Short mmCIF file of C-alpha atoms and ligand atoms in Angstrom, two decimals:
data_model
loop_
_atom_site.label_atom_id
_atom_site.label_comp_id
_atom_site.label_asym_id
_atom_site.label_seq_id
_atom_site.Cartn_x
_atom_site.Cartn_y
_atom_site.Cartn_z
CA MET A 282 13.89 -1.99 17.10
CA SER A 283 13.71 -5.53 18.30
CA GLN A 284 14.03 -7.59 15.15
CA ALA A 285 11.77 -10.46 16.18
CA ALA A 286 8.62 -10.78 14.07
CA GLY A 287 5.47 -9.36 15.59
CA THR A 288 7.13 -6.95 18.02
CA GLU A 289 5.73 -3.53 18.70
CA ILE A 290 7.56 -0.45 17.44
CA LYS A 291 7.92 2.01 20.30
CA ARG A 292 8.58 5.04 18.13
CA LEU A 293 8.02 5.08 14.37
CA ALA A 294 9.39 8.09 12.49
CA VAL A 295 7.80 8.82 9.12
CA LEU A 296 9.57 11.42 7.04
CA GLY A 297 7.13 12.66 4.40
CA ILE A 298 3.54 12.31 5.65
CA GLY A 299 1.60 11.85 2.44
CA LEU A 300 -0.48 9.09 0.94
CA ILE A 301 2.27 6.48 1.26
CA GLY A 302 3.87 7.42 4.60
CA GLY A 303 0.53 8.21 6.21
CA SER A 304 -0.97 4.91 5.07
CA PHE A 305 2.05 3.00 6.48
CA ALA A 306 1.51 4.67 9.86
CA LEU A 307 -2.24 3.98 9.82
CA ALA A 308 -1.76 0.35 8.74
CA LEU A 309 0.72 -0.31 11.57
CA LYS A 310 -1.63 1.37 14.04
CA ARG A 311 -4.49 -0.79 12.77
CA ALA A 312 -2.29 -3.87 13.33
CA GLY A 313 -1.48 -2.72 16.85
CA ARG A 314 2.20 -2.72 15.96
CA VAL A 315 3.20 0.83 16.86
CA ALA A 316 2.99 2.78 20.11
CA ARG A 317 3.82 6.26 18.84
CA VAL A 318 4.22 7.81 15.38
CA VAL A 319 6.25 10.96 14.91
CA GLY A 320 6.07 12.72 11.58
CA PHE A 321 8.23 15.21 9.77
CA GLY A 322 7.33 16.94 6.53
CA ARG A 323 7.64 20.11 4.55
CA SER A 324 4.21 21.57 5.05
CA ARG A 325 3.06 22.52 8.55
CA ALA A 326 -0.61 22.52 7.49
CA ASN A 327 -0.32 18.95 6.16
CA LEU A 328 1.41 17.79 9.36
CA GLU A 329 -1.27 19.37 11.52
CA GLN A 330 -3.94 17.70 9.44
CA ALA A 331 -2.08 14.38 9.85
CA ARG A 332 -2.09 14.84 13.63
CA SER A 333 -5.75 15.80 13.74
CA LEU A 334 -6.61 12.69 11.68
CA ALA A 335 -4.50 10.58 14.11
CA VAL A 336 -2.19 9.51 11.28
CA ILE A 337 0.66 10.74 13.48
CA ASP A 338 0.82 11.44 17.21
CA GLU A 339 3.57 14.04 17.20
CA ILE A 340 5.07 16.59 14.81
CA ALA A 341 8.87 16.79 14.70
CA ALA A 342 10.56 20.09 13.94
CA SER A 343 13.29 18.45 11.86
CA PRO A 344 14.26 15.06 10.42
CA GLU A 345 17.01 14.88 13.05
CA GLN A 346 14.46 15.31 15.84
CA ALA A 347 12.08 12.81 14.23
CA VAL A 348 14.60 9.97 14.09
CA ALA A 349 16.17 10.56 17.52
CA GLY A 350 15.07 7.62 19.66
CA ALA A 351 13.07 6.02 16.83
CA ASP A 352 13.36 2.26 16.44
CA CYS A 353 11.86 2.30 12.94
CA ILE A 354 12.08 4.98 10.25
CA LEU A 355 10.30 5.24 6.89
CA LEU A 356 11.39 7.74 4.23
CA ALA A 357 8.28 8.57 2.18
CA MET A 358 9.06 11.86 0.50
CA PRO A 359 9.72 12.34 -3.25
CA VAL A 360 12.89 10.44 -4.19
CA GLY A 361 14.75 13.63 -5.12
CA ALA A 362 14.53 14.79 -1.49
CA MET A 363 15.95 11.60 0.02
CA ALA A 364 19.70 12.28 -0.46
CA GLU A 365 19.73 15.30 1.83
CA THR A 366 17.56 13.48 4.37
CA PHE A 367 19.98 10.52 4.62
CA VAL A 368 22.85 12.94 5.30
CA ARG A 369 20.90 14.77 8.00
CA ILE A 370 19.59 11.75 9.88
CA ALA A 371 22.71 9.55 9.78
CA PRO A 372 24.34 10.92 12.96
CA HIS A 373 21.07 10.65 14.88
CA LEU A 374 20.12 7.06 14.13
CA ALA A 375 19.98 4.69 17.09
CA ALA A 376 22.23 1.67 16.63
CA ASN A 377 19.23 -0.68 16.68
CA ALA A 378 17.03 1.44 14.40
CA VAL A 379 15.72 -0.12 11.21
CA LEU A 380 15.38 2.21 8.25
CA THR A 381 13.42 1.72 5.03
CA ASP A 382 11.93 3.81 2.24
CA ALA A 383 8.96 3.75 -0.13
CA GLY A 384 10.60 5.44 -3.11
CA SER A 385 9.44 4.46 -6.58
CA THR A 386 13.01 4.14 -7.86
CA LYS A 387 15.69 2.13 -6.17
CA GLN A 388 19.19 2.52 -7.63
CA ASP A 389 19.30 6.30 -7.06
CA VAL A 390 17.90 5.98 -3.53
CA ILE A 391 20.44 3.28 -2.67
CA ALA A 392 23.31 5.39 -4.05
CA ALA A 393 22.10 8.35 -1.95
CA ALA A 394 21.75 6.13 1.12
CA ARG A 395 25.30 4.83 0.71
CA ARG A 396 26.65 8.38 0.50
CA GLY A 397 24.53 9.71 3.36
CA LEU A 398 24.52 6.81 5.80
CA GLY A 399 28.11 5.63 5.36
CA GLY A 400 28.85 2.86 7.88
CA ARG A 401 25.18 2.66 8.89
CA ILE A 402 24.07 1.48 5.44
CA GLY A 403 23.34 -2.02 6.80
CA GLN A 404 20.43 -0.55 8.79
CA PHE A 405 18.68 0.51 5.56
CA VAL A 406 16.48 -1.94 3.63
CA PRO A 407 15.21 -0.32 0.40
CA GLY A 408 11.55 -0.88 -0.48
CA HIS A 409 8.74 0.09 -2.84
CA PRO A 410 5.06 -0.57 -2.15
CA ILE A 411 3.13 -1.26 -5.37
CA ALA A 412 0.11 0.60 -4.16
CA GLY A 413 -0.91 4.16 -4.43
CA ALA A 414 -3.16 6.59 -6.16
CA GLU A 415 -3.12 9.90 -7.93
CA LYS A 416 -4.08 11.51 -4.60
CA SER A 417 -1.51 13.20 -2.38
CA GLY A 418 -1.11 14.35 1.19
CA ALA A 419 -1.96 13.10 4.66
CA ALA A 420 -5.72 13.39 4.07
CA ALA A 421 -5.44 10.71 1.36
CA ALA A 422 -3.85 8.18 3.75
CA GLN A 423 -5.81 5.01 4.45
CA SER A 424 -5.11 2.06 6.74
CA GLY A 425 -6.07 -0.50 4.06
CA LEU A 426 -3.94 0.88 1.20
CA TYR A 427 -1.50 -2.04 1.34
CA ASP A 428 -3.97 -4.87 1.86
CA GLY A 429 -3.15 -7.61 -0.63
CA ARG A 430 -0.61 -5.42 -2.47
CA ASN A 431 2.98 -6.28 -3.28
CA VAL A 432 5.88 -4.56 -1.61
CA ILE A 433 9.20 -5.00 -3.36
CA LEU A 434 12.32 -5.09 -1.23
CA THR A 435 15.74 -4.75 -2.85
CA PRO A 436 18.00 -5.80 0.05
CA LEU A 437 21.64 -4.76 0.19
CA PRO A 438 24.64 -7.03 0.76
CA GLU A 439 25.23 -5.11 4.01
CA ASN A 440 21.78 -5.98 5.42
CA SER A 441 21.60 -8.76 7.97
CA THR A 442 18.94 -11.40 7.46
CA ALA A 443 17.27 -10.19 10.65
CA THR A 444 17.05 -6.57 9.43
CA VAL A 445 15.48 -7.59 6.12
CA ALA A 446 13.08 -9.89 8.01
CA ALA A 447 12.09 -7.04 10.34
CA VAL A 448 11.19 -4.73 7.44
CA ALA A 449 9.35 -7.51 5.61
CA ASP A 450 7.43 -8.27 8.80
CA LEU A 451 6.28 -4.64 9.11
CA TRP A 452 4.96 -4.56 5.55
CA ARG A 453 3.19 -7.87 6.12
CA ALA A 454 1.60 -6.35 9.21
CA CYS A 455 0.32 -3.61 6.85
CA GLY A 456 -1.42 -6.34 4.84
CA ALA A 457 1.15 -6.55 2.01
CA ARG A 458 2.95 -9.43 0.29
CA ILE A 459 6.72 -9.27 -0.01
CA MET A 460 8.75 -9.75 -3.18
CA GLU A 461 12.51 -9.39 -3.50
CA MET A 462 14.56 -8.41 -6.54
CA THR A 463 17.67 -6.42 -7.35
CA ALA A 464 17.46 -2.65 -7.58
CA ALA A 465 18.53 -2.73 -11.25
CA GLU A 466 15.82 -5.25 -12.10
CA HIS A 467 13.27 -3.15 -10.21
CA ASP A 468 14.14 0.07 -12.06
CA ARG A 469 14.14 -1.65 -15.46
CA ILE A 470 10.73 -3.24 -14.91
CA PHE A 471 9.04 -0.18 -13.42
CA ALA A 472 10.35 2.05 -16.20
CA ALA A 473 8.20 -0.06 -18.53
CA VAL A 474 5.07 -0.71 -16.49
CA SER A 475 4.79 2.44 -14.41
CA HIS A 476 7.08 5.30 -15.39
CA LEU A 477 6.36 5.14 -19.15
CA PRO A 478 2.55 5.06 -18.73
CA HIS A 479 2.73 8.11 -16.47
CA LEU A 480 4.89 9.98 -19.01
CA ALA A 481 2.49 9.04 -21.80
CA ALA A 482 -0.55 10.21 -19.81
CA PHE A 483 1.07 13.52 -18.82
CA ALA A 484 2.10 14.12 -22.45
CA LEU A 485 -1.33 13.37 -23.91
CA VAL A 486 -3.18 15.64 -21.48
CA ASP A 487 -0.61 18.41 -21.83
CA GLU A 488 -0.78 18.31 -25.62
CA LEU A 489 -4.57 18.58 -25.63
CA ALA A 490 -4.62 21.21 -22.87
CA GLY A 491 -2.28 23.38 -24.92
CA ARG A 492 -4.68 23.63 -27.86
CA PRO A 493 -6.66 26.86 -28.23
CA GLU A 494 -9.93 24.90 -28.24
CA ALA A 495 -8.86 22.50 -25.44
CA GLU A 496 -12.08 23.04 -23.52
CA VAL A 497 -14.11 21.59 -26.43
CA TYR A 498 -11.98 18.43 -26.45
CA PHE A 499 -12.16 17.93 -22.70
CA ARG A 500 -15.94 18.49 -22.71
CA HIS A 501 -16.39 15.60 -25.13
CA ALA A 502 -13.83 13.21 -23.62
CA GLY A 503 -15.33 9.98 -22.30
CA SER A 504 -14.33 6.97 -20.25
CA GLY A 505 -11.49 5.89 -22.57
CA PHE A 506 -9.79 9.24 -22.12
CA ARG A 507 -10.53 9.19 -18.39
CA ASP A 508 -9.03 5.71 -17.94
CA PHE A 509 -5.93 6.42 -20.05
CA THR A 510 -5.21 9.74 -18.34
CA ARG A 511 -6.26 9.16 -14.71
CA ILE A 512 -2.62 9.04 -13.64
CA ALA A 513 -1.91 12.44 -15.22
CA ALA A 514 -3.53 13.87 -12.07
CA SER A 515 -0.61 12.48 -10.01
CA SER A 516 1.87 14.65 -8.11
CA PRO A 517 4.07 16.52 -10.64
CA GLU A 518 6.92 16.82 -8.14
CA MET A 519 6.94 13.13 -7.35
CA TRP A 520 6.85 12.15 -11.01
CA ARG A 521 9.55 14.64 -12.02
CA ASP A 522 11.80 13.03 -9.42
CA ILE A 523 10.97 9.49 -10.56
CA ALA A 524 11.55 10.32 -14.24
CA MET A 525 14.85 12.06 -13.48
CA ALA A 526 16.04 9.25 -11.22
CA ASN A 527 15.31 6.52 -13.77
CA ARG A 528 15.88 8.52 -16.92
CA GLU A 529 18.05 6.11 -18.87
CA ALA A 530 15.71 3.16 -18.46
CA LEU A 531 12.71 5.42 -19.08
CA ALA A 532 14.22 6.88 -22.26
CA ALA A 533 14.83 3.34 -23.57
CA GLU A 534 11.20 2.41 -22.87
CA LEU A 535 10.03 5.61 -24.51
CA ASP A 536 12.06 4.76 -27.64
CA ALA A 537 10.42 1.33 -27.83
CA TYR A 538 6.95 2.84 -27.40
CA VAL A 539 7.48 5.64 -29.91
CA SER A 540 8.80 3.14 -32.42
CA ARG A 541 5.64 1.04 -31.99
CA LEU A 542 3.46 4.16 -32.36
CA LEU A 543 5.34 5.08 -35.55
CA CYS A 544 4.69 1.59 -36.97
CA LEU A 545 0.99 2.12 -36.32
CA ARG A 546 1.19 5.56 -37.93
CA ASP A 547 2.79 4.02 -41.04
CA ALA A 548 0.05 1.38 -41.18
CA LEU A 549 -2.66 4.06 -40.84
CA LEU A 550 -1.26 6.16 -43.66
CA ALA A 551 -0.77 3.08 -45.86
CA GLY A 552 -4.36 1.98 -45.27
CA ASP A 553 -2.96 -1.24 -43.76
CA GLY A 554 -5.84 -2.32 -41.55
CA GLN A 555 -4.37 -5.81 -41.15
CA THR A 556 -1.34 -4.51 -39.25
CA LEU A 557 -3.62 -2.48 -36.99
CA PHE A 558 -5.85 -5.50 -36.39
CA ASP A 559 -2.92 -7.84 -35.68
CA THR A 560 -1.47 -5.35 -33.20
CA PHE A 561 -4.80 -4.76 -31.48
CA ILE A 562 -5.61 -8.47 -31.20
CA ARG A 563 -2.19 -9.30 -29.70
CA ALA A 564 -2.54 -6.43 -27.24
CA SER A 565 -6.14 -7.26 -26.38
CA ARG A 566 -5.24 -10.90 -25.63
CA ALA A 567 -2.21 -9.94 -23.57
CA ARG A 568 -4.28 -7.43 -21.59
CA ALA A 569 -7.06 -10.00 -20.98
CA ASN A 570 -4.52 -12.60 -19.83
CA TRP A 571 -2.90 -10.10 -17.48
CA ALA A 572 -6.20 -9.19 -15.81
CA PRO A 573 -8.92 -11.70 -16.77
CA GLY A 574 -12.35 -10.16 -16.27
CA GLY A 575 -10.92 -6.68 -15.76
CA THR A 576 -8.75 -5.47 -12.94
CA ASN A 577 -9.18 -4.19 -9.45
CA LEU A 578 -5.74 -2.66 -9.61
CA GLU A 579 -6.88 0.85 -10.46
CA ASP A 580 -5.18 2.23 -7.39
CA ASP A 581 -1.80 0.77 -8.24
CA GLU A 582 0.97 3.16 -8.96
P1 NAD B 764 2.67 12.71 -1.23
O1 NAD B 764 2.87 13.94 -2.05
O2 NAD B 764 1.29 12.30 -0.86
O3 NAD B 764 3.53 12.83 0.10
C1 NAD B 764 4.87 13.20 0.12
C2 NAD B 764 5.09 14.07 1.34
O4 NAD B 764 6.48 14.34 1.45
C3 NAD B 764 4.37 15.41 1.24
O5 NAD B 764 3.59 15.60 2.40
C4 NAD B 764 5.52 16.43 1.16
O6 NAD B 764 5.22 17.64 1.81
C5 NAD B 764 6.62 15.68 1.88
N1 NAD B 764 7.96 16.14 1.56
C6 NAD B 764 8.42 16.66 0.41
N2 NAD B 764 9.73 16.96 0.54
C7 NAD B 764 10.08 16.62 1.79
C8 NAD B 764 11.29 16.69 2.53
N3 NAD B 764 12.41 17.17 1.99
N4 NAD B 764 11.29 16.23 3.81
C9 NAD B 764 10.17 15.72 4.36
N5 NAD B 764 9.00 15.64 3.71
C10 NAD B 764 8.97 16.09 2.45
O7 NAD B 764 3.42 11.55 -2.05
P2 NAD B 764 3.26 9.97 -1.87
O8 NAD B 764 2.36 9.47 -2.94
O9 NAD B 764 3.00 9.64 -0.46
O10 NAD B 764 4.74 9.50 -2.29
C11 NAD B 764 5.78 9.43 -1.34
C12 NAD B 764 6.89 8.51 -1.84
O11 NAD B 764 6.33 7.23 -2.14
C13 NAD B 764 7.58 8.97 -3.13
O12 NAD B 764 8.95 8.67 -3.02
C14 NAD B 764 6.95 8.12 -4.21
O13 NAD B 764 7.85 7.90 -5.26
C15 NAD B 764 6.64 6.84 -3.45
N6 NAD B 764 5.49 6.08 -3.96
C16 NAD B 764 4.35 6.71 -4.38
C17 NAD B 764 3.28 5.95 -4.84
C18 NAD B 764 2.01 6.59 -5.33
O14 NAD B 764 1.28 6.01 -6.13
N7 NAD B 764 1.65 7.77 -4.89
C19 NAD B 764 3.37 4.54 -4.83
C20 NAD B 764 4.54 3.93 -4.36
C21 NAD B 764 5.59 4.71 -3.93
#
């Protein structure tokens, strides 16, 4: 890929044509920045749907075939599937190809990329778009998914300035803003603000669903339950991979959360309404300051 800003990608390979990969392809098409999109994925039916929706132009039979001749490649499958993909595509990457990913965890993906890509690691700029939804698959893809959203890049020492700039430029063409941080910082922060809330939502719904009279509870659940648990409808495979990949940071966040819940439990049993009130007022103020007047971030991961 020519690394000057604003250039057209001749052949974009997207490995994993779901919400995230499909939306990247559509956003670059909308921007007039890509001539041809080739997709590879696990499910033939999903790939055919992607082609019929013009998310991709061509279906590749393998990741090797997808990346051959591609000047830009996005890995957008669950993070647990990336290690094998790096190994398979490494020998087929063009010398000028720029490679990035959309994985929700970064240290594990970078370690897998180092092992799989070897001397080509400099071509890979790790990324994570902070946009998404609990919907999956090519049919969920939308050209405007990244408009006004942040994309975090965690560049590697091996990346040239031009390669990082080329990846940043593509995400900007998708409508996104770019932020940079280290992979360790990324994984620590997202354990707290994304991975823990997903774990909590899955756990709450699973606990209720396991009760003999679950149907009665669900029938009476209202908007509070709906808002708290919306993300429990997310892809189980994707979230298993994220939790496994970031398990130490996630376990530490879980400990902090459980300890706060236990404090509230102690206050409840002691009839200590003041502690409950103080906690709720601090949280309510912090939440209002974070998103004054509510939030339009409901589609964020
Ligand atoms: P998705 O389920 O919509 O799409 C993933 C696609 O990858 C599916 O079509 C699946 O068939 C395919 N796939 C699975 N294994 C594969 C393999 N070995 N090779 C090729 N394709 C394979 O999921 P998504 O929401 O698009 O997430 C994709 C990636 O983006 C994940 O790494 C996820 O962590 C990350 N991400 C997701 C969100 C979100 O909110 N959904 C946000 C930011 C980043």
